[in-house]
Amino acid sequence: MSEFLDIDGSVLEGGGQILRISISLSALLSVPVHVYNIRAGRRKPGLAAQHLKGIQLVGEMCQAKLKGVTIGSTEIEFSPGKIKGGHYMADTQTAGSISLLLQVALPCALMADGPVTLDLRGGTNADMAPQIDYMDMVFRPLLQKFGGDFSLKIHKRGYYPKGGGHVTVDVTPIKRLNSITLLDPGTLTNVEGISYVAGVLPLKMAYEMCDGVKQQLQSECEELNIQCYKEDRNVAPDNCSGIVVSCSLSGPGGASGRCTVGGSALGRRGTAPRDVGRQLGRQLAASLHGRACLDRYSQDQVILYMALAHGKSAVKTEELTLHTKTAIHVAELVAKTKFNVQSSDDHHVIECVGLGYTNRNLPAE
């Protein structure tokens, strides 16, 4: 019986973030993990459907032995095997975030022994998680700097509370991850995005959210290309409204130095659509004024890739979120890497010398 690495699921963020990065690193590094006190401080402790399906998805991808993986469980064991390519499906059967399913499975898919197709069902545009459009518009360009990529197709939108969204993600595995250096954001070159409504909500709400963002960013950039539209009822039958924005910065060194800073927001009952846009615009303006190369929603997602990369990575960002601090804690515990955070009044730099992980599952070239 392999010895398990004990991970306390109640520390720092104390929620699903600990599970996602623990399971991904366990599968990648062949380190069996025992996670306990899962979501101990939440109103409903233990595994929710979204966490359960994420663990089962990665477990299937790496032929893992699982123990305690049931709804409400506060303690699990995960003993991984080899990561295999293939077609995998996961359905939260709730509005649980598809983006968070992708977060736990994507690193493993990149290090499989062949192409991976992920059919994921749940919420595409959920609160308390990046919208699926953010993953495509903002996180994907960042992943490309590490040398990874994916393609994404949205078949159906899923909103709270019904869910029912369906997304297919195709991933071609890679041999290794590159280190990245993002310390100078350069100048803002253009702003792109989408502002949408679905169901019976009027199109004017999309334009009002867009106007709110433009009010905050107009002085930053003349090129603001935010598409306002109403979702096709066949793709999005339920009511929802939201906005996703991506800011492209020039950076030094051509394409390799370009940065993408973004954010998203959902419409909320009782909040004027224009105010939803203004709030997102202020958040983006703060990132730009702080000369950040990463926004707060990408911060925690890059930690795993920095830990595995070949060479030293360094990224300049806003104040570290609790999710990012949690990701660093787990990466140092499981991957045995060391992160250094240099902080000043107006910015923070995260540094890590990666493990130099190589995908041994791929056939030798």
Tab-separated table of C-alpha atoms in Angstrom:
chain	number	residue	atom	x	y	z
A	1	MET	CA	0.000	0.000	0.000
A	2	SER	CA	1.407	3.383	-1.024
A	3	GLU	CA	1.942	5.957	1.712
A	4	PHE	CA	-0.512	8.849	1.453
A	5	LEU	CA	0.364	12.516	1.753
A	6	ASP	CA	-1.989	14.119	4.292
A	7	ILE	CA	-3.603	17.417	3.243
A	8	ASP	CA	-5.808	19.440	5.581
A	9	GLY	CA	-8.760	20.654	3.524
A	10	SER	CA	-9.729	23.332	6.060
A	11	VAL	CA	-6.673	25.600	5.791
A	12	LEU	CA	-6.687	29.056	4.146
A	13	GLU	CA	-9.493	29.127	1.524
A	14	GLY	CA	-10.755	25.876	3.027
A	15	GLY	CA	-12.902	24.909	0.053
A	16	GLY	CA	-12.813	23.407	-3.408
A	17	GLN	CA	-9.523	25.081	-4.383
A	18	ILE	CA	-7.576	22.750	-2.083
A	19	LEU	CA	-9.252	19.723	-3.640
A	20	ARG	CA	-8.700	20.820	-7.245
A	21	ILE	CA	-4.997	21.493	-7.014
A	22	SER	CA	-4.366	18.514	-4.698
A	23	ILE	CA	-6.040	16.079	-7.092
A	24	SER	CA	-4.394	17.535	-10.213
A	25	LEU	CA	-0.899	17.421	-8.690
A	26	SER	CA	-1.534	13.967	-7.237
A	27	ALA	CA	-2.390	12.618	-10.693
A	28	LEU	CA	0.511	14.383	-12.402
A	29	LEU	CA	3.208	13.524	-9.860
A	30	SER	CA	1.912	10.054	-8.895
A	31	VAL	CA	1.607	11.101	-5.254
A	32	PRO	CA	-1.285	9.406	-3.400
A	33	VAL	CA	-3.110	11.961	-1.264
A	34	HIS	CA	-5.394	11.805	1.757
A	35	VAL	CA	-7.476	14.988	2.019
A	36	TYR	CA	-9.393	15.482	5.268
A	37	ASN	CA	-11.511	18.252	6.836
A	38	ILE	CA	-12.914	18.875	3.360
A	39	ARG	CA	-14.815	22.196	3.270
A	40	ALA	CA	-15.050	21.991	7.054
A	41	GLY	CA	-16.005	25.638	7.488
A	42	ARG	CA	-18.750	25.705	4.869
A	43	ARG	CA	-22.464	25.779	5.635
A	44	LYS	CA	-22.676	22.284	4.144
A	45	PRO	CA	-19.270	20.644	4.788
A	46	GLY	CA	-17.876	17.895	2.601
A	47	LEU	CA	-18.001	17.165	-1.099
A	48	ALA	CA	-20.676	18.868	-3.191
A	49	ALA	CA	-21.621	17.519	-6.631
A	50	GLN	CA	-19.145	19.747	-8.437
A	51	HIS	CA	-16.189	18.580	-6.314
A	52	LEU	CA	-17.288	14.954	-6.499
A	53	LYS	CA	-17.488	14.983	-10.295
A	54	GLY	CA	-14.114	16.716	-10.623
A	55	ILE	CA	-12.401	14.059	-8.513
A	56	GLN	CA	-14.150	11.247	-10.371
A	57	LEU	CA	-13.241	12.796	-13.735
A	58	VAL	CA	-9.529	12.970	-12.968
A	59	GLY	CA	-9.758	9.585	-11.273
A	60	GLU	CA	-11.059	8.081	-14.503
A	61	MET	CA	-8.380	9.841	-16.549
A	62	CYS	CA	-5.573	8.372	-14.442
A	63	GLN	CA	-7.218	5.077	-13.422
A	64	ALA	CA	-7.043	6.089	-9.771
A	65	LYS	CA	-8.171	4.124	-6.752
A	66	LEU	CA	-10.685	6.218	-4.823
A	67	LYS	CA	-11.973	6.014	-1.283
A	68	GLY	CA	-14.603	8.171	0.384
A	69	VAL	CA	-15.636	9.936	-2.827
A	70	THR	CA	-19.342	10.436	-2.083
A	71	ILE	CA	-21.586	13.472	-1.615
A	72	GLY	CA	-20.979	15.030	1.799
A	73	SER	CA	-17.764	13.132	2.472
A	74	THR	CA	-15.207	15.150	4.472
A	75	GLU	CA	-12.319	12.742	3.864
A	76	ILE	CA	-11.024	11.087	0.692
A	77	GLU	CA	-8.103	9.020	-0.541
A	78	PHE	CA	-6.846	9.345	-4.114
A	79	SER	CA	-4.215	6.923	-5.432
A	80	PRO	CA	-3.389	7.726	-9.099
A	81	GLY	CA	-2.161	5.611	-12.001
A	82	LYS	CA	-1.112	6.539	-15.541
A	83	ILE	CA	-2.931	9.417	-17.249
A	84	LYS	CA	-4.607	8.102	-20.378
A	85	GLY	CA	-5.902	9.935	-23.415
A	86	GLY	CA	-9.480	9.387	-24.497
A	87	HIS	CA	-13.026	10.713	-24.264
A	88	TYR	CA	-14.235	11.573	-20.767
A	89	MET	CA	-17.539	12.887	-19.462
A	90	ALA	CA	-18.554	14.655	-16.262
A	91	ASP	CA	-21.994	15.981	-15.351
A	92	THR	CA	-22.551	17.887	-12.107
A	93	GLN	CA	-26.343	17.532	-12.645
A	94	THR	CA	-26.524	20.982	-11.025
A	95	ALA	CA	-25.407	24.489	-11.957
A	96	GLY	CA	-21.956	23.592	-10.621
A	97	SER	CA	-19.266	25.344	-12.632
A	98	ILE	CA	-17.935	23.695	-15.801
A	99	SER	CA	-14.939	26.048	-15.568
A	100	LEU	CA	-13.959	24.491	-12.238
A	101	LEU	CA	-14.267	20.990	-13.728
A	102	LEU	CA	-11.934	22.187	-16.483
A	103	GLN	CA	-9.486	23.624	-13.952
A	104	VAL	CA	-8.934	20.255	-12.269
A	105	ALA	CA	-8.856	18.167	-15.471
A	106	LEU	CA	-6.940	20.399	-17.906
A	107	PRO	CA	-3.442	20.012	-16.388
A	108	CYS	CA	-3.881	16.238	-16.470
A	109	ALA	CA	-5.169	16.258	-20.055
A	110	LEU	CA	-2.064	18.186	-21.125
A	111	MET	CA	0.097	15.392	-19.705
A	112	ALA	CA	-1.879	12.384	-20.992
A	113	ASP	CA	-0.515	9.727	-23.333
A	114	GLY	CA	-2.746	10.869	-26.201
A	115	PRO	CA	-5.426	13.415	-27.186
A	116	VAL	CA	-8.171	14.083	-24.656
A	117	THR	CA	-11.782	15.120	-25.215
A	118	LEU	CA	-13.720	16.360	-22.194
A	119	ASP	CA	-17.521	16.492	-22.370
A	120	LEU	CA	-18.503	18.639	-19.400
A	121	ARG	CA	-22.018	19.445	-18.203
A	122	GLY	CA	-23.210	21.883	-15.556
A	123	GLY	CA	-23.098	25.657	-15.259
A	124	THR	CA	-21.333	27.621	-18.001
A	125	ASN	CA	-21.841	31.054	-16.460
A	126	ALA	CA	-21.984	30.557	-12.716
A	127	ASP	CA	-21.428	32.876	-9.781
A	128	MET	CA	-18.298	32.386	-7.621
A	129	ALA	CA	-16.356	30.906	-10.555
A	130	PRO	CA	-14.874	32.130	-13.853
A	131	GLN	CA	-17.431	32.129	-16.662
A	132	ILE	CA	-16.565	29.628	-19.399
A	133	ASP	CA	-16.034	32.548	-21.797
A	134	TYR	CA	-13.344	33.907	-19.452
A	135	MET	CA	-11.505	30.594	-19.664
A	136	ASP	CA	-11.451	30.899	-23.454
A	137	MET	CA	-10.828	34.642	-23.821
A	138	VAL	CA	-8.442	35.319	-20.920
A	139	PHE	CA	-6.995	32.121	-19.452
A	140	ARG	CA	-6.323	30.341	-22.759
A	141	PRO	CA	-3.849	32.999	-24.043
A	142	LEU	CA	-2.044	32.708	-20.713
A	143	LEU	CA	-1.861	28.919	-20.942
A	144	GLN	CA	-0.407	29.251	-24.439
A	145	LYS	CA	2.584	31.063	-22.914
A	146	PHE	CA	3.292	27.901	-20.894
A	147	GLY	CA	3.138	25.901	-24.143
A	148	GLY	CA	-0.318	24.359	-23.624
A	149	ASP	CA	-3.592	24.925	-25.430
A	150	PHE	CA	-7.164	23.702	-25.779
A	151	SER	CA	-10.156	24.253	-28.029
A	152	LEU	CA	-13.601	24.781	-26.591
A	153	LYS	CA	-17.111	24.481	-28.023
A	154	ILE	CA	-20.245	25.560	-26.176
A	155	HIS	CA	-23.228	23.407	-27.174
A	156	LYS	CA	-25.638	24.721	-24.565
A	157	ARG	CA	-25.531	27.364	-21.857
A	158	GLY	CA	-26.296	26.430	-18.276
A	159	TYR	CA	-27.292	29.032	-15.683
A	160	TYR	CA	-28.193	29.022	-12.006
A	161	PRO	CA	-30.246	27.317	-10.661
A	162	LYS	CA	-30.995	24.748	-13.395
A	163	GLY	CA	-27.562	24.220	-14.959
A	164	GLY	CA	-27.788	21.934	-17.965
A	165	GLY	CA	-24.906	23.497	-19.874
A	166	HIS	CA	-22.758	21.376	-22.180
A	167	VAL	CA	-19.204	22.168	-23.287
A	168	THR	CA	-16.690	20.055	-25.217
A	169	VAL	CA	-12.981	20.708	-24.679
A	170	ASP	CA	-10.298	19.122	-26.866
A	171	VAL	CA	-6.716	18.948	-25.605
A	172	THR	CA	-3.550	17.810	-27.358
A	173	PRO	CA	-0.951	16.698	-24.790
A	174	ILE	CA	2.482	18.312	-24.623
A	175	LYS	CA	5.903	17.131	-23.527
A	176	ARG	CA	6.683	19.930	-21.067
A	177	LEU	CA	5.589	23.304	-19.760
A	178	ASN	CA	7.623	26.432	-20.408
A	179	SER	CA	8.417	28.932	-17.674
A	180	ILE	CA	6.974	32.399	-18.147
A	181	THR	CA	8.114	35.921	-17.276
A	182	LEU	CA	5.397	38.569	-17.123
A	183	LEU	CA	6.749	41.597	-15.300
A	184	ASP	CA	6.024	44.501	-17.656
A	185	PRO	CA	2.452	44.781	-18.963
A	186	GLY	CA	3.346	47.410	-21.550
A	187	THR	CA	0.499	49.528	-22.886
A	188	LEU	CA	-3.167	48.710	-23.349
A	189	THR	CA	-3.802	48.032	-27.041
A	190	ASN	CA	-7.435	46.968	-27.182
A	191	VAL	CA	-10.407	45.830	-25.119
A	192	GLU	CA	-12.687	43.043	-26.336
A	193	GLY	CA	-15.606	41.257	-24.786
A	194	ILE	CA	-19.163	40.034	-24.849
A	195	SER	CA	-22.239	41.385	-23.094
A	196	TYR	CA	-25.222	39.050	-23.300
A	197	VAL	CA	-28.737	38.343	-22.173
A	198	ALA	CA	-30.701	35.107	-22.420
A	199	GLY	CA	-34.257	33.861	-21.957
A	200	VAL	CA	-36.873	36.598	-21.686
A	201	LEU	CA	-34.438	39.352	-20.648
A	202	PRO	CA	-34.361	42.371	-22.989
A	203	LEU	CA	-31.332	43.092	-25.174
A	204	LYS	CA	-31.069	46.627	-23.776
A	205	MET	CA	-29.653	45.129	-20.552
A	206	ALA	CA	-26.630	43.875	-22.501
A	207	TYR	CA	-26.037	47.357	-23.923
A	208	GLU	CA	-26.370	48.914	-20.472
A	209	MET	CA	-23.754	46.545	-18.970
A	210	CYS	CA	-21.481	47.344	-21.896
A	211	ASP	CA	-21.971	51.089	-21.392
A	212	GLY	CA	-21.067	50.724	-17.714
A	213	VAL	CA	-17.728	49.114	-18.591
A	214	LYS	CA	-17.020	51.702	-21.287
A	215	GLN	CA	-17.594	54.555	-18.840
A	216	GLN	CA	-14.747	53.215	-16.701
A	217	LEU	CA	-12.333	52.218	-19.488
A	218	GLN	CA	-12.935	54.804	-22.208
A	219	SER	CA	-10.056	56.971	-20.960
A	220	GLU	CA	-7.751	53.927	-20.914
A	221	CYS	CA	-8.244	52.781	-24.492
A	222	GLU	CA	-10.019	54.050	-27.604
A	223	GLU	CA	-10.530	50.542	-29.011
A	224	LEU	CA	-13.377	48.958	-27.019
A	225	ASN	CA	-14.975	46.171	-29.014
A	226	ILE	CA	-17.636	44.605	-26.785
A	227	GLN	CA	-20.276	42.615	-28.652
A	228	CYS	CA	-23.799	42.922	-27.266
A	229	TYR	CA	-26.257	40.166	-28.151
A	230	LYS	CA	-29.110	37.921	-27.073
A	231	GLU	CA	-28.385	34.216	-26.815
A	232	ASP	CA	-30.219	31.826	-29.133
A	233	ARG	CA	-33.066	30.185	-27.214
A	234	ASN	CA	-31.894	26.773	-28.491
A	235	VAL	CA	-28.512	27.353	-26.834
A	236	ALA	CA	-29.672	29.257	-23.760
A	237	PRO	CA	-33.345	28.705	-22.894
A	238	ASP	CA	-33.142	30.089	-19.341
A	239	ASN	CA	-32.797	33.661	-18.041
A	240	CYS	CA	-29.356	35.124	-17.441
A	241	SER	CA	-27.275	38.194	-18.201
A	242	GLY	CA	-23.558	38.771	-17.974
A	243	ILE	CA	-20.448	40.366	-19.368
A	244	VAL	CA	-16.886	39.127	-19.995
A	245	VAL	CA	-14.053	41.502	-20.912
A	246	SER	CA	-10.472	40.902	-22.055
A	247	CYS	CA	-7.813	43.658	-22.085
A	248	SER	CA	-4.784	43.062	-24.321
A	249	LEU	CA	-1.511	44.752	-23.387
A	250	SER	CA	1.512	45.056	-25.650
A	251	GLY	CA	4.308	44.043	-23.267
A	252	PRO	CA	7.962	43.874	-24.339
A	253	GLY	CA	9.409	41.158	-26.527
A	254	GLY	CA	6.616	40.830	-29.074
A	255	ALA	CA	3.965	38.126	-28.756
A	256	SER	CA	5.789	36.306	-25.954
A	257	GLY	CA	5.520	39.345	-23.708
A	258	ARG	CA	1.896	40.248	-24.338
A	259	CYS	CA	-0.423	40.145	-21.358
A	260	THR	CA	-4.154	39.566	-21.127
A	261	VAL	CA	-6.026	40.952	-18.132
A	262	GLY	CA	-9.735	40.312	-17.857
A	263	GLY	CA	-12.781	39.794	-15.733
A	264	SER	CA	-16.452	38.920	-15.791
A	265	ALA	CA	-19.689	39.675	-13.997
A	266	LEU	CA	-23.228	38.318	-13.913
A	267	GLY	CA	-26.376	40.378	-13.780
A	268	ARG	CA	-27.993	40.433	-10.355
A	269	ARG	CA	-31.579	41.024	-9.346
A	270	GLY	CA	-31.842	44.404	-7.666
A	271	THR	CA	-28.667	45.765	-9.337
A	272	ALA	CA	-28.971	47.959	-12.417
A	273	PRO	CA	-27.203	46.432	-15.463
A	274	ARG	CA	-25.185	49.634	-15.925
A	275	ASP	CA	-23.910	49.292	-12.343
A	276	VAL	CA	-22.894	45.674	-13.024
A	277	GLY	CA	-20.786	46.969	-15.919
A	278	ARG	CA	-19.380	49.874	-13.909
A	279	GLN	CA	-18.243	47.552	-11.142
A	280	LEU	CA	-16.420	45.301	-13.610
A	281	GLY	CA	-14.931	48.342	-15.355
A	282	ARG	CA	-13.591	49.726	-12.071
A	283	GLN	CA	-12.046	46.351	-11.269
A	284	LEU	CA	-10.310	46.220	-14.658
A	285	ALA	CA	-9.161	49.834	-14.375
A	286	ALA	CA	-7.591	49.042	-10.989
A	287	SER	CA	-5.669	46.128	-12.556
A	288	LEU	CA	-4.448	48.369	-15.372
A	289	HIS	CA	-3.454	51.235	-13.068
A	290	GLY	CA	-1.586	48.772	-10.854
A	291	ARG	CA	0.428	47.615	-13.885
A	292	ALA	CA	-0.623	44.002	-13.278
A	293	CYS	CA	0.196	41.325	-15.854
A	294	LEU	CA	-2.366	38.935	-14.361
A	295	ASP	CA	-5.824	39.602	-13.000
A	296	ARG	CA	-7.131	38.132	-9.768
A	297	TYR	CA	-8.971	35.288	-11.535
A	298	SER	CA	-5.860	33.990	-13.319
A	299	GLN	CA	-3.570	34.262	-10.304
A	300	ASP	CA	-4.463	30.989	-8.623
A	301	GLN	CA	-4.743	29.116	-11.932
A	302	VAL	CA	-1.103	29.722	-12.938
A	303	ILE	CA	0.393	28.402	-9.682
A	304	LEU	CA	0.235	24.726	-10.683
A	305	TYR	CA	1.773	25.455	-14.093
A	306	MET	CA	4.573	27.532	-12.553
A	307	ALA	CA	5.324	24.674	-10.154
A	308	LEU	CA	5.684	22.167	-12.998
A	309	ALA	CA	7.419	24.355	-15.600
A	310	HIS	CA	11.000	24.108	-16.827
A	311	GLY	CA	12.917	27.090	-15.451
A	312	LYS	CA	12.065	30.077	-13.303
A	313	SER	CA	8.716	31.821	-13.723
A	314	ALA	CA	7.929	35.311	-12.466
A	315	VAL	CA	4.599	37.141	-12.784
A	316	LYS	CA	3.515	40.594	-11.634
A	317	THR	CA	0.012	40.736	-10.246
A	318	GLU	CA	-2.409	42.489	-7.954
A	319	GLU	CA	-2.650	41.712	-4.260
A	320	LEU	CA	-2.721	37.938	-3.789
A	321	THR	CA	-6.162	36.417	-3.325
A	322	LEU	CA	-6.889	33.776	-0.708
A	323	HIS	CA	-7.326	31.269	-3.557
A	324	THR	CA	-3.804	32.058	-4.769
A	325	LYS	CA	-2.305	31.714	-1.290
A	326	THR	CA	-4.097	28.371	-0.987
A	327	ALA	CA	-2.783	27.177	-4.360
A	328	ILE	CA	0.777	28.101	-3.336
A	329	HIS	CA	0.382	26.249	-0.029
A	330	VAL	CA	-0.795	23.047	-1.734
A	331	ALA	CA	1.792	23.259	-4.546
A	332	GLU	CA	4.608	23.593	-2.015
A	333	LEU	CA	3.199	20.674	-0.022
A	334	VAL	CA	2.619	18.239	-2.913
A	335	ALA	CA	5.167	19.310	-5.538
A	336	LYS	CA	7.832	20.364	-2.999
A	337	THR	CA	8.472	23.559	-4.927
A	338	LYS	CA	9.203	26.905	-3.276
A	339	PHE	CA	7.349	30.098	-4.154
A	340	ASN	CA	8.647	33.549	-3.360
A	341	VAL	CA	6.333	36.561	-3.215
A	342	GLN	CA	7.841	40.027	-3.373
A	343	SER	CA	5.383	42.665	-2.250
A	344	SER	CA	5.336	46.451	-2.443
A	345	ASP	CA	2.639	49.071	-2.022
A	346	ASP	CA	1.367	48.863	-5.578
A	347	HIS	CA	2.255	45.403	-6.884
A	348	HIS	CA	3.253	41.828	-6.076
A	349	VAL	CA	5.635	39.500	-7.916
A	350	ILE	CA	5.224	35.717	-7.637
A	351	GLU	CA	8.352	33.680	-8.427
A	352	CYS	CA	8.964	29.937	-8.632
A	353	VAL	CA	11.665	27.660	-10.017
A	354	GLY	CA	9.610	24.850	-11.517
A	355	LEU	CA	10.167	21.116	-11.186
A	356	GLY	CA	10.982	20.726	-14.874
A	357	TYR	CA	8.207	18.148	-15.178
A	358	THR	CA	8.282	16.068	-18.358
A	359	ASN	CA	5.319	14.137	-19.747
A	360	ARG	CA	6.580	10.555	-19.652
A	361	ASN	CA	3.198	9.271	-20.772
A	362	LEU	CA	3.814	10.414	-24.349
A	363	PRO	CA	5.727	8.013	-26.616
A	364	ALA	CA	9.401	8.859	-27.069
A	365	GLU	CA	10.073	11.069	-30.066
